[in-house]
CSV table of C-alpha atoms in Angstrom, one decimal:
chain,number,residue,atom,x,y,z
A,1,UNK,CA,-11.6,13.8,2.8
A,2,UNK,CA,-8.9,11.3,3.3
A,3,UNK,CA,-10.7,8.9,0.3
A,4,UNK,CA,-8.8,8.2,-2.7
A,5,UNK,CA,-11.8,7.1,-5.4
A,6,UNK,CA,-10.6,4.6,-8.0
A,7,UNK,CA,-11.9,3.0,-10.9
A,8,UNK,CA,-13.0,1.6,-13.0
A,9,UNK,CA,-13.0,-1.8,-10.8
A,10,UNK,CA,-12.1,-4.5,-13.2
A,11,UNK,CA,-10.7,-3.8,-16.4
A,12,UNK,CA,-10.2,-6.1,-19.8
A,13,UNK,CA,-8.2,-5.0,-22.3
A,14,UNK,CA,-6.6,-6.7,-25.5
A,15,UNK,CA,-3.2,-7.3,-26.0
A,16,UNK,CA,-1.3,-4.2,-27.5
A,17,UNK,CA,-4.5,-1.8,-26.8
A,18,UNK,CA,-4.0,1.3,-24.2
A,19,UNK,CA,-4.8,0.3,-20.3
A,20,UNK,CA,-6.6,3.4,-18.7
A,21,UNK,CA,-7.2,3.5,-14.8
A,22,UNK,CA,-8.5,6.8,-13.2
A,23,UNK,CA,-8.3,8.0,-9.8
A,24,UNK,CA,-9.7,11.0,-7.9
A,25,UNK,CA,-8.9,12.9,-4.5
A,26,UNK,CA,-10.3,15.2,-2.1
A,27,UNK,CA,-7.8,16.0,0.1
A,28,UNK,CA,-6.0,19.1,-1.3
A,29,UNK,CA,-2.8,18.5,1.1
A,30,UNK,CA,-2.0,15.2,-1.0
A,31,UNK,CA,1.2,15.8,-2.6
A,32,UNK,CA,2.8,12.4,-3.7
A,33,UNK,CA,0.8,9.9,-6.1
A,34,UNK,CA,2.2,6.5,-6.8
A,35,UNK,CA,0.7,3.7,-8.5
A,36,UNK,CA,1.5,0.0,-7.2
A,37,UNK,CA,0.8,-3.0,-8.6
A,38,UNK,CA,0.2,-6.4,-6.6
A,39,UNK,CA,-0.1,-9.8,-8.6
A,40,UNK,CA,-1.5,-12.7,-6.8
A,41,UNK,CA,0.1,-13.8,-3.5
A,42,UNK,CA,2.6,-10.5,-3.7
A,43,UNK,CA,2.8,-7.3,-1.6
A,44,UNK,CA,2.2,-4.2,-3.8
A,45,UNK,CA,5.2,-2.7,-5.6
A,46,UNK,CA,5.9,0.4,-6.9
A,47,UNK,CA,5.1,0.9,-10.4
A,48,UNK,CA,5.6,4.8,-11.0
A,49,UNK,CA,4.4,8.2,-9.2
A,50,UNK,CA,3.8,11.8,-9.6
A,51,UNK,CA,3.9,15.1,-7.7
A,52,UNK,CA,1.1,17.6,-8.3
A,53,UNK,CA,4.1,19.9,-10.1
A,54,UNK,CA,4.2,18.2,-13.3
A,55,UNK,CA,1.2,16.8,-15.6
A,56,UNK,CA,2.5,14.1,-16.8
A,57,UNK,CA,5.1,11.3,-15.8
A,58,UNK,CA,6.2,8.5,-18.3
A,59,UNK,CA,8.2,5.5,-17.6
A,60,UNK,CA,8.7,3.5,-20.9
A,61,UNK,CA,5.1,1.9,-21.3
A,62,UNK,CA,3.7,3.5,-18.1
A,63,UNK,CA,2.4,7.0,-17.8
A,64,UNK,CA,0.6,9.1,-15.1
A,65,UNK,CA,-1.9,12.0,-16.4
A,66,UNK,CA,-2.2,14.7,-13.6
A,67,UNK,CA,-5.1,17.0,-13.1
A,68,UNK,CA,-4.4,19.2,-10.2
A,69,UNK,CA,-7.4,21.5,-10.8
A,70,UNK,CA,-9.7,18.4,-11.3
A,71,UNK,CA,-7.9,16.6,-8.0
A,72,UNK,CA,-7.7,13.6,-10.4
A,73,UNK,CA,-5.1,11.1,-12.0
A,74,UNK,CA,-5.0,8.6,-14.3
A,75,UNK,CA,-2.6,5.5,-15.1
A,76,UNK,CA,-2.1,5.0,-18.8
A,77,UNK,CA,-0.6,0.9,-19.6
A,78,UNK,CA,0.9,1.2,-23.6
A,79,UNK,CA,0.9,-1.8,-26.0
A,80,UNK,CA,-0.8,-3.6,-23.0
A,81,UNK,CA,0.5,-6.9,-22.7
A,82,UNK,CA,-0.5,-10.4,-20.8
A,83,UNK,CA,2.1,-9.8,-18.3
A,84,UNK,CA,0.7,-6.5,-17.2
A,85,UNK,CA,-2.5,-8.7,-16.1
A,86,UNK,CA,-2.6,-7.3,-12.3
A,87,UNK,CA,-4.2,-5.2,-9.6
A,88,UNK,CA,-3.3,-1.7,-9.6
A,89,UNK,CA,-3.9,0.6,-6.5
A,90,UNK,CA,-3.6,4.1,-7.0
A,91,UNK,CA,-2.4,6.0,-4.1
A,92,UNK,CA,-1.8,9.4,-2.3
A,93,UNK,CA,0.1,10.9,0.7
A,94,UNK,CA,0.8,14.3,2.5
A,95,UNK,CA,4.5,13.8,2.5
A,96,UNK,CA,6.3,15.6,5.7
A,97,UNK,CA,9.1,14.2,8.1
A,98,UNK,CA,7.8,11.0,9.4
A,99,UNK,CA,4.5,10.9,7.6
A,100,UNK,CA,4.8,8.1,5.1
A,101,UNK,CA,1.1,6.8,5.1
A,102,UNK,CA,-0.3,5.8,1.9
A,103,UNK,CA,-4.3,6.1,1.3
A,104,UNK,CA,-5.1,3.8,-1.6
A,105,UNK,CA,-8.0,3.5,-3.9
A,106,UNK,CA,-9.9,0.3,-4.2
A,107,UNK,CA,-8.1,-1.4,-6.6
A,108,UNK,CA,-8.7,-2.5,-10.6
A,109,UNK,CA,-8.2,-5.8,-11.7
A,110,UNK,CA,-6.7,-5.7,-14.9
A,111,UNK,CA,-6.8,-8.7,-17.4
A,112,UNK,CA,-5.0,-8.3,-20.9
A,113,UNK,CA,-6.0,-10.7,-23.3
A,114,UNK,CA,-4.5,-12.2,-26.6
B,1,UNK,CA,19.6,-8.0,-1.3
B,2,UNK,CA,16.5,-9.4,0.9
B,3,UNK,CA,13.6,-7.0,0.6
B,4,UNK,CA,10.7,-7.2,2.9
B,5,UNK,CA,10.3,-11.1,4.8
B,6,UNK,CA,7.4,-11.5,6.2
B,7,UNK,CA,6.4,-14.3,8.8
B,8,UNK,CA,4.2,-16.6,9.1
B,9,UNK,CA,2.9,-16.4,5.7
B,10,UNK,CA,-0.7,-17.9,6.5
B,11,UNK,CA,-2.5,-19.0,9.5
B,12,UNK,CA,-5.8,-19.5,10.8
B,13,UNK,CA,-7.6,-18.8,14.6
B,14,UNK,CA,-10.3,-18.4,16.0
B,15,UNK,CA,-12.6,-15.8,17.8
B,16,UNK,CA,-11.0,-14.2,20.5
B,17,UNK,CA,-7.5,-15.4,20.6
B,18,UNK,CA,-4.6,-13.3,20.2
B,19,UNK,CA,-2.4,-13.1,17.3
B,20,UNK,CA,1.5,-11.9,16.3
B,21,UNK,CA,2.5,-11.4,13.0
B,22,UNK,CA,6.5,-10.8,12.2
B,23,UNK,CA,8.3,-8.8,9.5
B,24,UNK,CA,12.2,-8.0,8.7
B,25,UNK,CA,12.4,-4.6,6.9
B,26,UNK,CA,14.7,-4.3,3.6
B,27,UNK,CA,18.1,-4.1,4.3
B,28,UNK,CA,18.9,-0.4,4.9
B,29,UNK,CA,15.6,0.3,5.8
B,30,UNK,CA,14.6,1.8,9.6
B,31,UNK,CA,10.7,2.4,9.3
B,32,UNK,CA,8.6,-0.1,9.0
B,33,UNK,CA,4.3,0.5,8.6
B,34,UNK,CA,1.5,-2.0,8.7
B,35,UNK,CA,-1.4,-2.1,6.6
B,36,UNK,CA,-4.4,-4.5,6.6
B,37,UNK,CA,-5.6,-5.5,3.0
B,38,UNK,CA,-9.3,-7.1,2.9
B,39,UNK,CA,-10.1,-9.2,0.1
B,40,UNK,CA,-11.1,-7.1,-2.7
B,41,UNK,CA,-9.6,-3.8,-1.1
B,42,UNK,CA,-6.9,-1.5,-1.2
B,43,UNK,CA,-4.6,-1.9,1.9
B,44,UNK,CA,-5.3,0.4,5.0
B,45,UNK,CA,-2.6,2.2,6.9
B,46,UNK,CA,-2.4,0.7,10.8
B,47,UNK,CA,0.0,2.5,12.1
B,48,UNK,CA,4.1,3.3,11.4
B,49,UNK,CA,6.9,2.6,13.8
B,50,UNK,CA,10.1,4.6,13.9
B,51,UNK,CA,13.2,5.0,16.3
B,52,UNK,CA,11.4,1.7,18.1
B,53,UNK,CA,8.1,4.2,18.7
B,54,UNK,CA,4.6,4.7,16.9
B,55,UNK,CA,4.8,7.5,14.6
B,56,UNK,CA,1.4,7.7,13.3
B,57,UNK,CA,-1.6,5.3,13.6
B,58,UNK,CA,-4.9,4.8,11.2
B,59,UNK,CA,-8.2,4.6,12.4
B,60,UNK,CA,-7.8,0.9,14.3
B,61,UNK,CA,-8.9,-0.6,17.8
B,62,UNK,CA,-6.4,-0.4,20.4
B,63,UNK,CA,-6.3,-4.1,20.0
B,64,UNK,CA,-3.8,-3.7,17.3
B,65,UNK,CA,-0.5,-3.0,18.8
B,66,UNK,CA,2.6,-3.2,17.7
B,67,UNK,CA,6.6,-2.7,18.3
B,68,UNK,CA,9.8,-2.5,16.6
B,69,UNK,CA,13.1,-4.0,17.8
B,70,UNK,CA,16.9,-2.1,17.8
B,71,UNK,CA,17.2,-4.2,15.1
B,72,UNK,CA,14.2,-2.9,13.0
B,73,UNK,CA,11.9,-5.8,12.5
B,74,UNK,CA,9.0,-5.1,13.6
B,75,UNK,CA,5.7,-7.1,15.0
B,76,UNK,CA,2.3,-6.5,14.8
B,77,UNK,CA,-0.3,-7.8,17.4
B,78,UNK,CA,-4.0,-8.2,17.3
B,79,UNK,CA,-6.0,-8.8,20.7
B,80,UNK,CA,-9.8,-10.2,21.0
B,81,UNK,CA,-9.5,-11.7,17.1
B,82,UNK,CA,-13.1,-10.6,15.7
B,83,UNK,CA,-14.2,-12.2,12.1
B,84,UNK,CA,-13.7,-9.0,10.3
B,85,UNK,CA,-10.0,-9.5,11.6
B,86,UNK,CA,-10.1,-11.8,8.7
B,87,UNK,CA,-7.2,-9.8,5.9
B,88,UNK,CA,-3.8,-9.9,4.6
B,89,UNK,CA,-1.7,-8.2,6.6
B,90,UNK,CA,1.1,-6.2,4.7
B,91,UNK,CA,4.3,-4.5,6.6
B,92,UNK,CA,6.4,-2.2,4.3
B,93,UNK,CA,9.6,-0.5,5.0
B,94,UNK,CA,11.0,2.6,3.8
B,95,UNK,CA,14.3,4.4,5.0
B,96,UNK,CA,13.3,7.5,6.1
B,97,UNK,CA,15.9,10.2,6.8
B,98,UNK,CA,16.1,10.2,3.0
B,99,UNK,CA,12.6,11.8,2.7
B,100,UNK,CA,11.7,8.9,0.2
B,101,UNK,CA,8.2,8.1,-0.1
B,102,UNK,CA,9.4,4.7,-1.8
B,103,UNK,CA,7.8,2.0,0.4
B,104,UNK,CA,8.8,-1.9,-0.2
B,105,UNK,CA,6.0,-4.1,0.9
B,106,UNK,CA,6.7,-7.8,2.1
B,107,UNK,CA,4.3,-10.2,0.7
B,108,UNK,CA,2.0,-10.6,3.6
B,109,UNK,CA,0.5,-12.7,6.2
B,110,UNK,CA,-2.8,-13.8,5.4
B,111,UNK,CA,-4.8,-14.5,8.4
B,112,UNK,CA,-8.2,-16.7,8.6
B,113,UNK,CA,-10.2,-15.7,12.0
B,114,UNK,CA,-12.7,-18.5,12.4
């Protein structure tokens, strides 16, 4: 129950097309769902997140789709570019005093092409 | 501003010995949490320390342990190395009194168990 199920696993995508990463959940106590995004030899950092009480979140070329019904979420990359070539984890928490721990997905390697 | 120093940033042991891996939270920052990243995985939550005690801890051996100082920083220790040891080890602080789920991962220590 404490899964977060990601994919697709590895992801190519042409410069300027739309970058589309999906994520679902089982635990219904999640409440907080960021995405981070790790490029080689980094630590994950924060791209954008959601709570369940809005459907959608949008941070200039970054948007989060939420399905609260469906327990899924997806990551939307505009106008994809070779810079955005990464790893992005989704993740969810149960957030309460003291309870910061993340459960990520498996990751999706994205590669944007010219 | 530093963010999240990690230390050492690689290293490499064997079967069975003991290891300690160091981090430095962000400046401001009083909760630090460890998570171990296999290659090709999202991280896993270890465990979180706050007020220099474990708040919460994943599903790990007791031969990780770990401790934070007054000062914050934080180490992590791993007993009886085994080869699935093998991961990148990513601490990430957060200040929590705010509530924020915002975590600032370091860039890890990537350890080799031979």
């Amino acid at each position: 129950q404490q899964q977060v199920k990601q994919s697709p696993q590895s992801l190519i995508v042409q410069k300027g097309g739309i970058s589309i990463i999906n994520c679902a959940y089982e635990n219904t106590a999640f409440d907080y769902f960021p995405w981070y995004q790790q490029f080689p030899g980094k630590g994950p950092a924060l791209l954008i997140a959601i709570r369940p009480d809005v459907s959608e979140k949008k941070e200039g070329r970054f948007t989060i789709s939420f399905n609260k019904s469906a327990k899924q979420f997806s990551l939307h990359i505009m106008d994809s570019q070779p810079g955005d070539s990464a790893t992005y984890f989704c993740a969810a928490t149960a957030r309460n005093f003291g309870n910061e721990k993340l459960t990520f997905g498996t990751g999706t390697r994205l590669t944007i092409i010219p | 501003d530093a963010g999240v120093t990690q230390s050492p940033t690689h290293l490499i042991k064997t079967r069975g010995q003991q290891v300690t891996l160091r981090c430095s939270p962000k400046s401001g920052h009083d909760t630090v949490s460890w998570y171990q990243q296999a290659l090709g995985q999202g991280p896993q939550f270890i465990f979180q320390y706050y007020e220099e005690e474990e708040r919460q801890r994943g599903n790990f051996p007791d031969r990780f342990s770990g401790h934070q100082f007054p000062n914050y920083s934080s180490e992590l220790n791993v007993n009886a190395l085994l080869l699935g040891d093998s991961a990148l080890y990513l601490c990430a602080s957060t200040f929590l009194p705010t509530g924020a789920n915002v975590l600032t991962f370091g860039a890890g220590s990537r350890l080799t168990v031979l």
